Coordinates of C-alpha atoms in Angstrom, one line a residue:
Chain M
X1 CA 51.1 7.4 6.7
X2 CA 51.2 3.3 6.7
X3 CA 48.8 3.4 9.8
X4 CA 45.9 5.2 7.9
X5 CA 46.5 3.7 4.3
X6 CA 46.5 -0.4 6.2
X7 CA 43.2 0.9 7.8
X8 CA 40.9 -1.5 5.8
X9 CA 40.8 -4.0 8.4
X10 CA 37.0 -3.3 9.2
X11 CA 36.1 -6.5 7.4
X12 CA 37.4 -8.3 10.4
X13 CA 35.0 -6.1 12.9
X14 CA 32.2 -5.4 10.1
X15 CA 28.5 -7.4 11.8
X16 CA 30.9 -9.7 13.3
X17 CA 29.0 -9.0 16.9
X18 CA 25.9 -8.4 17.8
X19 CA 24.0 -6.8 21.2
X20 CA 21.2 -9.5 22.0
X21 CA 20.3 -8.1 25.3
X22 CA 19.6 -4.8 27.0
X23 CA 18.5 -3.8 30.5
X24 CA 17.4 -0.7 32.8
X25 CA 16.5 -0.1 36.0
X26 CA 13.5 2.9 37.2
X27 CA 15.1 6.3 36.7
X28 CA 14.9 8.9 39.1
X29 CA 16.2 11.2 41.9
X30 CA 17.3 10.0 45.2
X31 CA 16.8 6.4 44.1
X32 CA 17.8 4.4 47.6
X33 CA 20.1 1.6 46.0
X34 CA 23.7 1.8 46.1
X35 CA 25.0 2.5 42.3
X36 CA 26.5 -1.4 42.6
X37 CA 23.1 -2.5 43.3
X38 CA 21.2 -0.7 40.1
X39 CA 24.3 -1.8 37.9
X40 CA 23.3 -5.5 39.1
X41 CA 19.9 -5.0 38.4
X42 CA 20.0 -3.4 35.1
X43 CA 22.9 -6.4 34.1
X44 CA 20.3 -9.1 35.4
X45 CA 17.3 -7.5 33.3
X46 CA 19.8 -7.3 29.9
X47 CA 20.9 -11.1 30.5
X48 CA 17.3 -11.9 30.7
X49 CA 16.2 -10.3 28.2
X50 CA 19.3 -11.9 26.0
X51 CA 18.3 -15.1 27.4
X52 CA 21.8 -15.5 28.9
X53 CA 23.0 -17.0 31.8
X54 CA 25.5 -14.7 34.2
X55 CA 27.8 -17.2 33.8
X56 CA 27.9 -17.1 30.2
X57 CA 29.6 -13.7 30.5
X58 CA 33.5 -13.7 30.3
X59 CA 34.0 -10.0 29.5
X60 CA 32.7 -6.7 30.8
X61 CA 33.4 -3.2 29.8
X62 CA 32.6 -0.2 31.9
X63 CA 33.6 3.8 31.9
X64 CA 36.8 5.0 33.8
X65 CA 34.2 6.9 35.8
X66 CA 32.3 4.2 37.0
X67 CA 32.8 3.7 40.6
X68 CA 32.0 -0.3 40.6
X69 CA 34.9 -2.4 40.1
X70 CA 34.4 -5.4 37.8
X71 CA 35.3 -7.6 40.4
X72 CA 32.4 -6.1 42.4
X73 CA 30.0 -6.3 39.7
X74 CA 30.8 -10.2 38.8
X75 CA 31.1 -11.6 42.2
X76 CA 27.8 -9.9 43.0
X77 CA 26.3 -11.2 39.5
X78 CA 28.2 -14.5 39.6
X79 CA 29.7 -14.2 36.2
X80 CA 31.8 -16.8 34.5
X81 CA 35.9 -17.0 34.8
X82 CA 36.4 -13.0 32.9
X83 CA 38.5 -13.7 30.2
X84 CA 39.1 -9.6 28.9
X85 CA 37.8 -6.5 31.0
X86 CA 38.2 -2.8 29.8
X87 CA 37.6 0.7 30.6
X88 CA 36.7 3.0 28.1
X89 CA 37.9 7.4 29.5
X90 CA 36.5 10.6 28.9
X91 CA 33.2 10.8 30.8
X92 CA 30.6 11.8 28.2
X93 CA 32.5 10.7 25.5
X94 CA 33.0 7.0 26.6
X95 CA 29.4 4.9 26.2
X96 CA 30.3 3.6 22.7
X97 CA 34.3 3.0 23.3
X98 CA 32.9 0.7 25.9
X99 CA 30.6 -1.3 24.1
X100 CA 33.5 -1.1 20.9
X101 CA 36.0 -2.5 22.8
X102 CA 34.1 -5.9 24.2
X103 CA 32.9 -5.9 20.3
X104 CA 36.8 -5.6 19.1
X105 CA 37.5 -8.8 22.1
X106 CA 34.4 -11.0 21.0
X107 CA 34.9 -10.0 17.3
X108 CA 38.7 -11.3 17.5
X109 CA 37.9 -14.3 19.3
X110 CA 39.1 -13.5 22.9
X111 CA 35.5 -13.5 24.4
X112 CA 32.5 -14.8 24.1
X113 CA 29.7 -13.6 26.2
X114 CA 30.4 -9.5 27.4
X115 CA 28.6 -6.9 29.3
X116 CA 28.8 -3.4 29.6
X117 CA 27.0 -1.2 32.3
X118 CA 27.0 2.4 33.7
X119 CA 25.8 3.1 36.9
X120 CA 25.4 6.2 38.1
X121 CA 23.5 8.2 41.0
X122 CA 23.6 12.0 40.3
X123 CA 20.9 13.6 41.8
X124 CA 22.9 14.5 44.8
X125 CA 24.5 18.1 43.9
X126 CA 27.7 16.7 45.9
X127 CA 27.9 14.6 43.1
X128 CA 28.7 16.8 40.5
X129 CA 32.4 16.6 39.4
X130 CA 33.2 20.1 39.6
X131 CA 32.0 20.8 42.8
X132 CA 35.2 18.7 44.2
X133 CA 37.3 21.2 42.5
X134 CA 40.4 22.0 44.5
X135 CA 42.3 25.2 45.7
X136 CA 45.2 24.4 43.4
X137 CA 45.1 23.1 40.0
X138 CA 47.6 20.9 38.6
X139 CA 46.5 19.5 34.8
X140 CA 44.9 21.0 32.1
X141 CA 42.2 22.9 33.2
X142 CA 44.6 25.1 35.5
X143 CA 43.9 27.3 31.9
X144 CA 40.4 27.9 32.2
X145 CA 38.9 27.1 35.8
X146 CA 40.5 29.7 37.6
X147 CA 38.9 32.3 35.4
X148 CA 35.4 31.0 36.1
X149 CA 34.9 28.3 33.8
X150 CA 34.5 25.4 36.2
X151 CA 31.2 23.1 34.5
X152 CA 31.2 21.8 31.9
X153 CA 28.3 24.0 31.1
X154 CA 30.5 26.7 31.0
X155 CA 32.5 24.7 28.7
X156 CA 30.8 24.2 26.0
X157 CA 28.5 27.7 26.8
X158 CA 31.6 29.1 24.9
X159 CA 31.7 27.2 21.9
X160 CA 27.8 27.4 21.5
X161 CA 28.0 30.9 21.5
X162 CA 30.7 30.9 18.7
X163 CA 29.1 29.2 16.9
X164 CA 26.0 30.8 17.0
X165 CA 27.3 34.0 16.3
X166 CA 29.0 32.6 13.3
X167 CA 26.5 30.8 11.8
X168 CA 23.4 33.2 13.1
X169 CA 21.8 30.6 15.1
X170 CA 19.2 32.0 17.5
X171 CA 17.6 30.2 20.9
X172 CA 14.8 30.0 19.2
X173 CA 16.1 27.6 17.2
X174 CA 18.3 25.8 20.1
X175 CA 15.2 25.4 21.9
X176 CA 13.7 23.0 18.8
X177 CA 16.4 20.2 20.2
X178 CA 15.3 20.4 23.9
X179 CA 11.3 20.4 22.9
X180 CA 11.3 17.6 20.5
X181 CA 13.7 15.5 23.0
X182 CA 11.0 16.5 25.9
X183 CA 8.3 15.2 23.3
X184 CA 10.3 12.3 22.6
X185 CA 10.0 11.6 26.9
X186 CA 6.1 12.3 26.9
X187 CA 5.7 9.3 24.6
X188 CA 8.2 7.3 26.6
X189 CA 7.2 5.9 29.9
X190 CA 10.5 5.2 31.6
X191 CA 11.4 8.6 30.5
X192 CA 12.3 11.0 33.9
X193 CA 10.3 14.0 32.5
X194 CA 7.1 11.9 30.7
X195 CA 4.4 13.6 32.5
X196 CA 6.3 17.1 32.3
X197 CA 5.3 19.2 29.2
X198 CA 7.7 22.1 27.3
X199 CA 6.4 25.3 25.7
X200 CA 8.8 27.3 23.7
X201 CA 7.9 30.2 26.0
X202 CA 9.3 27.9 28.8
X203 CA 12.1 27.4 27.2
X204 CA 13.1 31.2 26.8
X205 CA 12.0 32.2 30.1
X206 CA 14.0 29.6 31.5
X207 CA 17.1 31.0 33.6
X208 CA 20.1 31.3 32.0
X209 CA 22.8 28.7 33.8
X210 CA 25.5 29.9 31.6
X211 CA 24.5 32.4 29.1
X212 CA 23.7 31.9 26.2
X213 CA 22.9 28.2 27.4
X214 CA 19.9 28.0 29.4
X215 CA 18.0 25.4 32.5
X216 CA 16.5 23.6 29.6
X217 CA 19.7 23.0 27.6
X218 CA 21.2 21.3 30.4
X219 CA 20.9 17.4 30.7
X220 CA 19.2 15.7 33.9
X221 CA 20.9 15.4 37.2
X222 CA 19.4 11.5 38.2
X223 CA 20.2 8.1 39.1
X224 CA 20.0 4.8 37.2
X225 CA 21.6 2.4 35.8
X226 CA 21.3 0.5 31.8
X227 CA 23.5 -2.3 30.6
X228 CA 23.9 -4.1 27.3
X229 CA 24.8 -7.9 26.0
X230 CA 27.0 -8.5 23.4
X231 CA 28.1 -11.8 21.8
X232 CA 28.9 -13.1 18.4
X233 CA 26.8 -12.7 15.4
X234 CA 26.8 -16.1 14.3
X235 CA 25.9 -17.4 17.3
X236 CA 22.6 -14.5 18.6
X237 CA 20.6 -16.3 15.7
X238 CA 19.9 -19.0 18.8
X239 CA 18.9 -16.2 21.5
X240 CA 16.1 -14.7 22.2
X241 CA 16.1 -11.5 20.7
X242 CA 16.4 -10.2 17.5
X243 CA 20.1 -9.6 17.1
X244 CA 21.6 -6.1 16.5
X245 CA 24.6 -6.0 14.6
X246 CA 27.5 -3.9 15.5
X247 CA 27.8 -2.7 11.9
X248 CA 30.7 0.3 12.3
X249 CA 32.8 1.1 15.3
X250 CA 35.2 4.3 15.5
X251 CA 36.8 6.1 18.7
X252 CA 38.2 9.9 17.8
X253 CA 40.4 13.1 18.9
X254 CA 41.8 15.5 16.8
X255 CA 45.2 16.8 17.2
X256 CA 45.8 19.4 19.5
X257 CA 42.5 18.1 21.7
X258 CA 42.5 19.3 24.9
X259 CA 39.4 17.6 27.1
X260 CA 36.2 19.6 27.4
X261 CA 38.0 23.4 27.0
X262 CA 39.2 21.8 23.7
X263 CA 39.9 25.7 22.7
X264 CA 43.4 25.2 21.4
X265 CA 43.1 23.3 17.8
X266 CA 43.5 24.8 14.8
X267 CA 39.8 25.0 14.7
X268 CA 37.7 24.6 17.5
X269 CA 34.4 24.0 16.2
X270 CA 35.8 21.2 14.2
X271 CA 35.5 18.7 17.5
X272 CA 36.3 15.1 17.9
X273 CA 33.2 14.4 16.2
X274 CA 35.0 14.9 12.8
X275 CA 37.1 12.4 13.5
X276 CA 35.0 9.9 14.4
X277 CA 32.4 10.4 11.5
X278 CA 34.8 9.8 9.1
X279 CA 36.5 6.7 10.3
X280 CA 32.9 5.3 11.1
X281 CA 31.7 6.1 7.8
X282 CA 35.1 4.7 5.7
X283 CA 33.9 1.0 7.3
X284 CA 30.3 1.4 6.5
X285 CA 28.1 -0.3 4.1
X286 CA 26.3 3.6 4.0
X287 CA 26.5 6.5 4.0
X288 CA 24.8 9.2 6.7
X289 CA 21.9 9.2 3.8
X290 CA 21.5 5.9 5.1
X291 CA 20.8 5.7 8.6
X292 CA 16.9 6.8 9.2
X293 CA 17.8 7.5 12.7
X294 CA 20.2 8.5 15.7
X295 CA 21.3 9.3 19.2
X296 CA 23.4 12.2 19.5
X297 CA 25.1 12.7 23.3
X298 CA 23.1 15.6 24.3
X299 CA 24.6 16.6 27.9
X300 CA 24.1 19.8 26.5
X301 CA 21.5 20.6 23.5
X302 CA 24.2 22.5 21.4
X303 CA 26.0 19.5 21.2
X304 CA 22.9 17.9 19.3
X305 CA 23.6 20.7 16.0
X306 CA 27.7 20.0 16.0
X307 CA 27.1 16.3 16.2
X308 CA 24.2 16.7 13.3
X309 CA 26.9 18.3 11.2
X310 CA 30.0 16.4 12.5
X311 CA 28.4 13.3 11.3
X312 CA 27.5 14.3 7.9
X313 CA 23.1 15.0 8.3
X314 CA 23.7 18.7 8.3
X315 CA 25.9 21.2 5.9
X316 CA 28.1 23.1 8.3
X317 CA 26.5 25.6 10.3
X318 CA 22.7 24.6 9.2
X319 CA 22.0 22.4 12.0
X320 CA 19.8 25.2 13.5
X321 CA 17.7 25.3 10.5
X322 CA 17.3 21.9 10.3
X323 CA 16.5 21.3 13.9
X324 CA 13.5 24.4 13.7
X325 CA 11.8 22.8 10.4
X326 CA 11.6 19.5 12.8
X327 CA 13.9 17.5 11.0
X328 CA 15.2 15.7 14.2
X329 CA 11.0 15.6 15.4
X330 CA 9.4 11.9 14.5
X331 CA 8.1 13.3 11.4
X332 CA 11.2 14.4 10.1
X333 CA 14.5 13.2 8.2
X334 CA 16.3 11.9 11.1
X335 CA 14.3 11.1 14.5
X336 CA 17.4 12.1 17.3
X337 CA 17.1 10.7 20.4
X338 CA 13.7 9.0 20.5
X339 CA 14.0 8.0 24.0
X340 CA 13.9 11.5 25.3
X341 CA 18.0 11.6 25.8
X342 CA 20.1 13.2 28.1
X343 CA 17.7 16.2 28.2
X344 CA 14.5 14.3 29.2
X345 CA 14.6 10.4 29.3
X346 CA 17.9 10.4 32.2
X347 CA 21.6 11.2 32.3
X348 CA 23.6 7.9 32.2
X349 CA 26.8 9.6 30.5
X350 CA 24.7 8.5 27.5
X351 CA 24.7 4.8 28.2
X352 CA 20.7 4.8 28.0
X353 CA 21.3 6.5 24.0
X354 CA 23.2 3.1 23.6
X355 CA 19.9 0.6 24.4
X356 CA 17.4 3.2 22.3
X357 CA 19.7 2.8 19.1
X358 CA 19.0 -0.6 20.0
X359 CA 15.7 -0.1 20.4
X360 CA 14.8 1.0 17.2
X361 CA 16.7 -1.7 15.4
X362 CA 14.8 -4.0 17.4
X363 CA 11.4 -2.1 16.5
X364 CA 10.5 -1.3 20.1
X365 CA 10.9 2.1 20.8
X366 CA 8.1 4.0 22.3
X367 CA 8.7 6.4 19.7
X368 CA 9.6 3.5 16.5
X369 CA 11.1 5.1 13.3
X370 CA 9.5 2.5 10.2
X371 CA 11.8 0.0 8.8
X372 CA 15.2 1.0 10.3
X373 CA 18.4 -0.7 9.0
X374 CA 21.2 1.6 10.2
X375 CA 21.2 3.1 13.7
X376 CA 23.8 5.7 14.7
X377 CA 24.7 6.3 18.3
X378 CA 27.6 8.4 19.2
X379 CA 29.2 10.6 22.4
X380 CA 30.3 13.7 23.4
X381 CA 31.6 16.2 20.8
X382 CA 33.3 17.7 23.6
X383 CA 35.7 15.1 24.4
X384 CA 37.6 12.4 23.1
X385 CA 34.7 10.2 22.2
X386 CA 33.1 7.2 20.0
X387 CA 30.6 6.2 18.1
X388 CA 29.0 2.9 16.7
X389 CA 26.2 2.3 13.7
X390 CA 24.0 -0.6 14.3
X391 CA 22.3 -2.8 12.0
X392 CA 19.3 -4.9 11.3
X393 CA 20.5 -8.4 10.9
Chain H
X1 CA 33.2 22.4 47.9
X2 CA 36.1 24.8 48.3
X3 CA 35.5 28.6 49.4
X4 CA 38.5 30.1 48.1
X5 CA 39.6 30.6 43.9
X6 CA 40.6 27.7 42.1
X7 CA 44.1 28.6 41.3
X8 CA 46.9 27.0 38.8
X9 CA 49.8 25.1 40.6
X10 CA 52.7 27.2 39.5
X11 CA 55.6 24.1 40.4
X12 CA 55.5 22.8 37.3
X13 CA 58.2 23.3 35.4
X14 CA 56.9 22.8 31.8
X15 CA 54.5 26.2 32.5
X16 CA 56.1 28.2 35.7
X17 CA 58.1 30.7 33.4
X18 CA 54.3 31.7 32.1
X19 CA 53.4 32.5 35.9
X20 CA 56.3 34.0 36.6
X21 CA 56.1 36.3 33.5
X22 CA 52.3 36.8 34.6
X23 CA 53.7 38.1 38.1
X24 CA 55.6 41.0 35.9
X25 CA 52.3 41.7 33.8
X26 CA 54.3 39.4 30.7
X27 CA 52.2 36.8 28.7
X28 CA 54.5 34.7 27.3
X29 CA 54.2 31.4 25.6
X30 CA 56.6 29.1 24.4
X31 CA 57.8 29.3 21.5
X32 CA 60.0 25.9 19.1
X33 CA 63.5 26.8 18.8
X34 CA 63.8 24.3 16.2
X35 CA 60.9 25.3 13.9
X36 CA 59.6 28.5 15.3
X37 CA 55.7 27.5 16.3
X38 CA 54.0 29.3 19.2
X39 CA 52.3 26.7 21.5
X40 CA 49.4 27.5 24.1
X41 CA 49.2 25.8 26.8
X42 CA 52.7 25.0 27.3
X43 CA 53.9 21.4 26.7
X44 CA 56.9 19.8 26.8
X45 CA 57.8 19.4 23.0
X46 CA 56.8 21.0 19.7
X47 CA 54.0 18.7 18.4
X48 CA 55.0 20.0 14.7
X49 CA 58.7 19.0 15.0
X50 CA 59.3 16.9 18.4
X51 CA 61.7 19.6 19.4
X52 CA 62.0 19.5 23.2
X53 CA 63.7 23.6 22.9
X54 CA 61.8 26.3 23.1
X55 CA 62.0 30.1 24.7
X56 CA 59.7 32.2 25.7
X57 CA 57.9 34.5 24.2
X58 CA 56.5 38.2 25.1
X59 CA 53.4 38.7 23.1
X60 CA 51.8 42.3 22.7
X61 CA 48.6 41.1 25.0
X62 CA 46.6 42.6 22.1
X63 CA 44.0 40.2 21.0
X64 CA 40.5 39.7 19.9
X65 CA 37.3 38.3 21.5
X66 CA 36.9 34.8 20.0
X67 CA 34.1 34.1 22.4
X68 CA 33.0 34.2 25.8
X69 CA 30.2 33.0 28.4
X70 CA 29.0 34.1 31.5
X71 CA 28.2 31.5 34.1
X72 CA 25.3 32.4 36.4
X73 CA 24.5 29.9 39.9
X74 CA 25.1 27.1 40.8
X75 CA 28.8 28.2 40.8
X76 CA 31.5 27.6 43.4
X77 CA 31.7 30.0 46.5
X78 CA 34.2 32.2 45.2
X79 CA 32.5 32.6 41.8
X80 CA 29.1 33.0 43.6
X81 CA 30.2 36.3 45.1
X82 CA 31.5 38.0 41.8
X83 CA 28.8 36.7 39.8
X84 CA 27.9 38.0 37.3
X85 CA 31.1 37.3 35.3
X86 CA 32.3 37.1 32.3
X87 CA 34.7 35.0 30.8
X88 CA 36.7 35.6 27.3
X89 CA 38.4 33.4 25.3
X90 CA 41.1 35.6 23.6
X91 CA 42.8 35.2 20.3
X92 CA 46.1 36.7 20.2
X93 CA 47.4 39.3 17.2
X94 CA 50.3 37.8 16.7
X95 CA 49.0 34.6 16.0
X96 CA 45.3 33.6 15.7
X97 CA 46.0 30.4 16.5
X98 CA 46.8 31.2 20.0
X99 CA 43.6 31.4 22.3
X100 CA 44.2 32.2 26.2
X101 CA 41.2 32.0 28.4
X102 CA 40.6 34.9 30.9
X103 CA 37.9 37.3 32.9
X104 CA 36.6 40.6 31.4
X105 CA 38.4 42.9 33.2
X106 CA 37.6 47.1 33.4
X107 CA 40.4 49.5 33.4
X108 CA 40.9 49.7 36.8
X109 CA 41.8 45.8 36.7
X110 CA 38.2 44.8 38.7
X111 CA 36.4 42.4 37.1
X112 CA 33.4 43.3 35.2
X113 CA 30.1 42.8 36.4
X114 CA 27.9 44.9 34.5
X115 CA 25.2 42.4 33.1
X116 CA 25.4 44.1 29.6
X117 CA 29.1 45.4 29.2
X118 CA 29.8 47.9 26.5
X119 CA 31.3 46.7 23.6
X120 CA 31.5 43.1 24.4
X121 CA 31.3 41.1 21.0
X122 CA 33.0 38.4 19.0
X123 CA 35.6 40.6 17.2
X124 CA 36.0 42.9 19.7
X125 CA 39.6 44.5 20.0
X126 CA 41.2 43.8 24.0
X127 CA 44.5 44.0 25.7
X128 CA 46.0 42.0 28.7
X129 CA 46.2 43.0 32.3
X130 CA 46.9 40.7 35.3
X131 CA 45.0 40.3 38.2
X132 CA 47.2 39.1 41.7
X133 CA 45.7 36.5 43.4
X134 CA 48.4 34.6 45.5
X135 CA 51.8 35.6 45.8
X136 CA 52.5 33.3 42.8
X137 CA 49.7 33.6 40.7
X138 CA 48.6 36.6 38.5
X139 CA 45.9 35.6 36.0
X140 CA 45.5 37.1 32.8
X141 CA 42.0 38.9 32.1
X142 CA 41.4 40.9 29.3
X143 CA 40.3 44.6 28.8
X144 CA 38.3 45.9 26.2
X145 CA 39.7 48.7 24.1
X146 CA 38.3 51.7 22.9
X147 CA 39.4 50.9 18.8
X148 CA 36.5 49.5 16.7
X149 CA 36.4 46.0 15.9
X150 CA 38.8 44.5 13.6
X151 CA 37.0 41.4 13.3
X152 CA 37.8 37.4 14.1

């Protein structure tokens, strides 16, 4: 038990870094520019923004799924001699183990200017991941696939319905996360589905893609690209943006974890989100009573109530509740994923949650929760994921 | 996008004695020599003792519904044409602990494609049956028994 009872170091980590700069490109479907070229663009519009120069930059982080090479990206960029690069695994669950990492670098002193991006064109449906399943199946999901369970929709369509049986939620309630997320997009102009509207009859008409999740509870499939800035704290006071501190930084996985059909732990609705939350929380200046709002990784909407609950907003198995009396709505105790999300703004593997969480530190969102001094972003509670708290400086 | 099953390699050697235990209608899973836990999916070592011995285990193939899902299009080829599905993940008698993934299967061994099967509920009592689908592989599926529930 040394490991866990030397864990204080978070004084070394604690607002030690800062984002100063964030960037996007258009979202949309069929976009006609390679993935390198909208990871250039949305890198250029976040060093702008930062008031950086691309040769400032002397680390980059990036998902394990990003199909850009760093090389690629800095030679087309022109960044600066790359003093730490790393890759953060896991899909879904790696936006904020990305971002953590160049913190962890900058933060000990390794770097001093670092970038992370995600790229990503989806729209095709020879995109998807599981179509390029093959005839014989060699790692982990040899246990699952072969019987039929080959998205990750299918995935997680078996947890949800656990837990809905156990806890009594209905789809009437699971529907409250996809239409305030879709209200969340008509306020936010960059979002993929602004102009499109969502009834609740919508929602439950919708066909089922793998029962009991339905169309609506599924995330996009389009193409971007978002990036963030990142460099000491002590030194974004001279940029141009108001600095966002990386307040708290965790990565977790629970024993026995097994990657998407995590059915195999002693309990399986107690995800990787547990273990995250509480490692986040033990470095925090608050608690989750603190943080006014958040972006919850939302590939799928049932994901939304575990992560409410997994990070301490919600007693277990009231997440349902809490989403139908609006608590997650702009009116309510905690705003979730302002931007639109996953669900409605576009699916970056939750990169674009990243820059909203910045957003509302920074006071800009199109959908701004008042006087906001903790933001909580975090990624998949299906995976081996992340999460980071943000704070006003 | 393939046309044919997804199937397990069965070459490894940490998890062919399950397959080949499958191909004589067995579910077995491996159980520590050194402190007695049953793991699911088969690994190389005990992760409660280390212990790289183990045996297998023959296990009753009575279990519960813990949950299940049924996946409707887009699906791959070969799920397209049996569509509607089901799949259940089972939780074995002997240990609750011990989940195995598998399609609703009738008596007969076909899959079941009614869109409303009878019986089919969290809790709900099943047994194992295998269903050949390569000379090497048989995959467990799961058939609902006529006993009441015993609950999860």
């Amino acid at each position: 038990m040394l490991a866990r009872s030397a864990a204080s170091g978070s004084v070394m980590f604690k607002d030690q870094t800062a984002i100063v700069g964030i960037g996007q490109t258009r979202y949309g479907k069929a976009l006609p520019e390679s993935e390198l070229e909208l990871g250039c663009q949305a890198v250029l519009s976040a060093l702008e923004d930062a008031g950086l120069r691309a040769s400032d930059v002397d680390a980059v982080g990036c998902f394990t799924y990003e199909k850009t090479p760093e090389f690629e990206l800095a030679r087309n960029i022109g960044f600066g001699e790359l003093h730490f690069f790393a890759q953060s695994p896991y899909g879904g669950g790696a936006a904020c183990g990305a971002v953590g990492q160049v913190a962890l670098a900058i933060a000990a002193g390794i770097a001093n200017v670092g970038v992370v991006w995600r790229s990503r064109k989806r729209s095709g449906a020879d995109t998807r991941l599981w179509s390029g399943v093959e005839e014989r199946i060699s790692d982990h999901w040899k246990w699952s696939r072969p019987s039929g369970l080959v998205r990750p929709v299918d995935e997680v369509a078996m947890i949800a319905r656990r837990y809905m049986d156990e806890y009594k939620v209905t789809r009437e309630q699971l529907a409250e996360v996809a239409l305030a997320q879709r209200e969340y997009a008509n306020r936010n102009p960059a979002a993929f589905m602004h102009d499109r509207m969502l009834s609740t009859a919508q929602y439950l008409d919708a066909r089922m893609i793998s029962d009991p999740l339905c169309l609506y509870d599924n995330c996009l499939e389009t193409d971007g690209a978002v990036a963030v800035v990142l460099t000491r704290s002590d030194r974004a006071h001279e940029l141009r943006q108001k600095p966002v501190l990386v307040h708290a930084f965790s990565q977790g996985m629970t024993r026995e974890h097994q990657v998407m059909a995590d059915y195999h732990g002693a309990d399986p609705l107690r995800s990787s989100s547990y273990v995250t939350a509480a490692n986040l929380w033990r470095q925090a200046d608050c608690g989750p009573s603190g943080v006014s709002v958040a972006q919850f990784y939302d590939a799928f909407s049932p994901l939304v109530l575990f992560s409410l609950e997994a990070y301490g907003f919600c007693a277990r198995g009231t997440a349902g509740q809490f989403v139908a009396e609006g608590g997650t709505r702009l009116c309510g105790r905690l705003p979730v994923n302002t931007s639109g999300g996953s669900l409605s703004e576009v699916y970056l593997h939750g990169m674009n949650l990243v820059v909203e969480a910045v957003r509302q530190v920074r006071g800009t969102s199109t959908a701004q929760v008042s006087d906001v001094d903790f933001s909580l972003v975090t990624t998949c509670d299906s995976t081996p994921n992340g999460a980071l708290l943000l704070r006003r400086a | 996008m393939i046309d044919t099953l997804p199937l397990p390699s069965t070459e490894d050697l940490t998890d062919a004695p399950f397959w080949q235990a499958a191909l004589r209608s067995q579910l077995a899973i491996q159980r520590c020599d050194h402190c007695n836990r049953m793991r699911f999916p088969p690994r190389l070592r005990c992760s409660s003792c280390q212990s790289v011995q183990s045996h297998w285990h023959v296990l009753s193939g009575s279990a519960t519904v813990w949950s299940y899902a049924t996946p409707r299009r887009p699906l791959l080829p070969a799920f397209e044409k049996i569509a509607p599905y089901f799949v259940v993940l089972a939780q074995m008698d002997e240990d609750p602990l011990i989940r195995i993934v598998g399609n609703l299967a009738c008596e007969d061994g076909q899959l079941v494609t009614d869109l409303k099967p009878v019986g089919l509920k969290i809790g709900a009592p099943l047994r194992v049956c295998f269903r050949l689908c390569a000379p090497d592989v048989a995959l467990p599926c799961w058939i609902l028994t006529a006993t009441s529930p015993k609950g999860s």
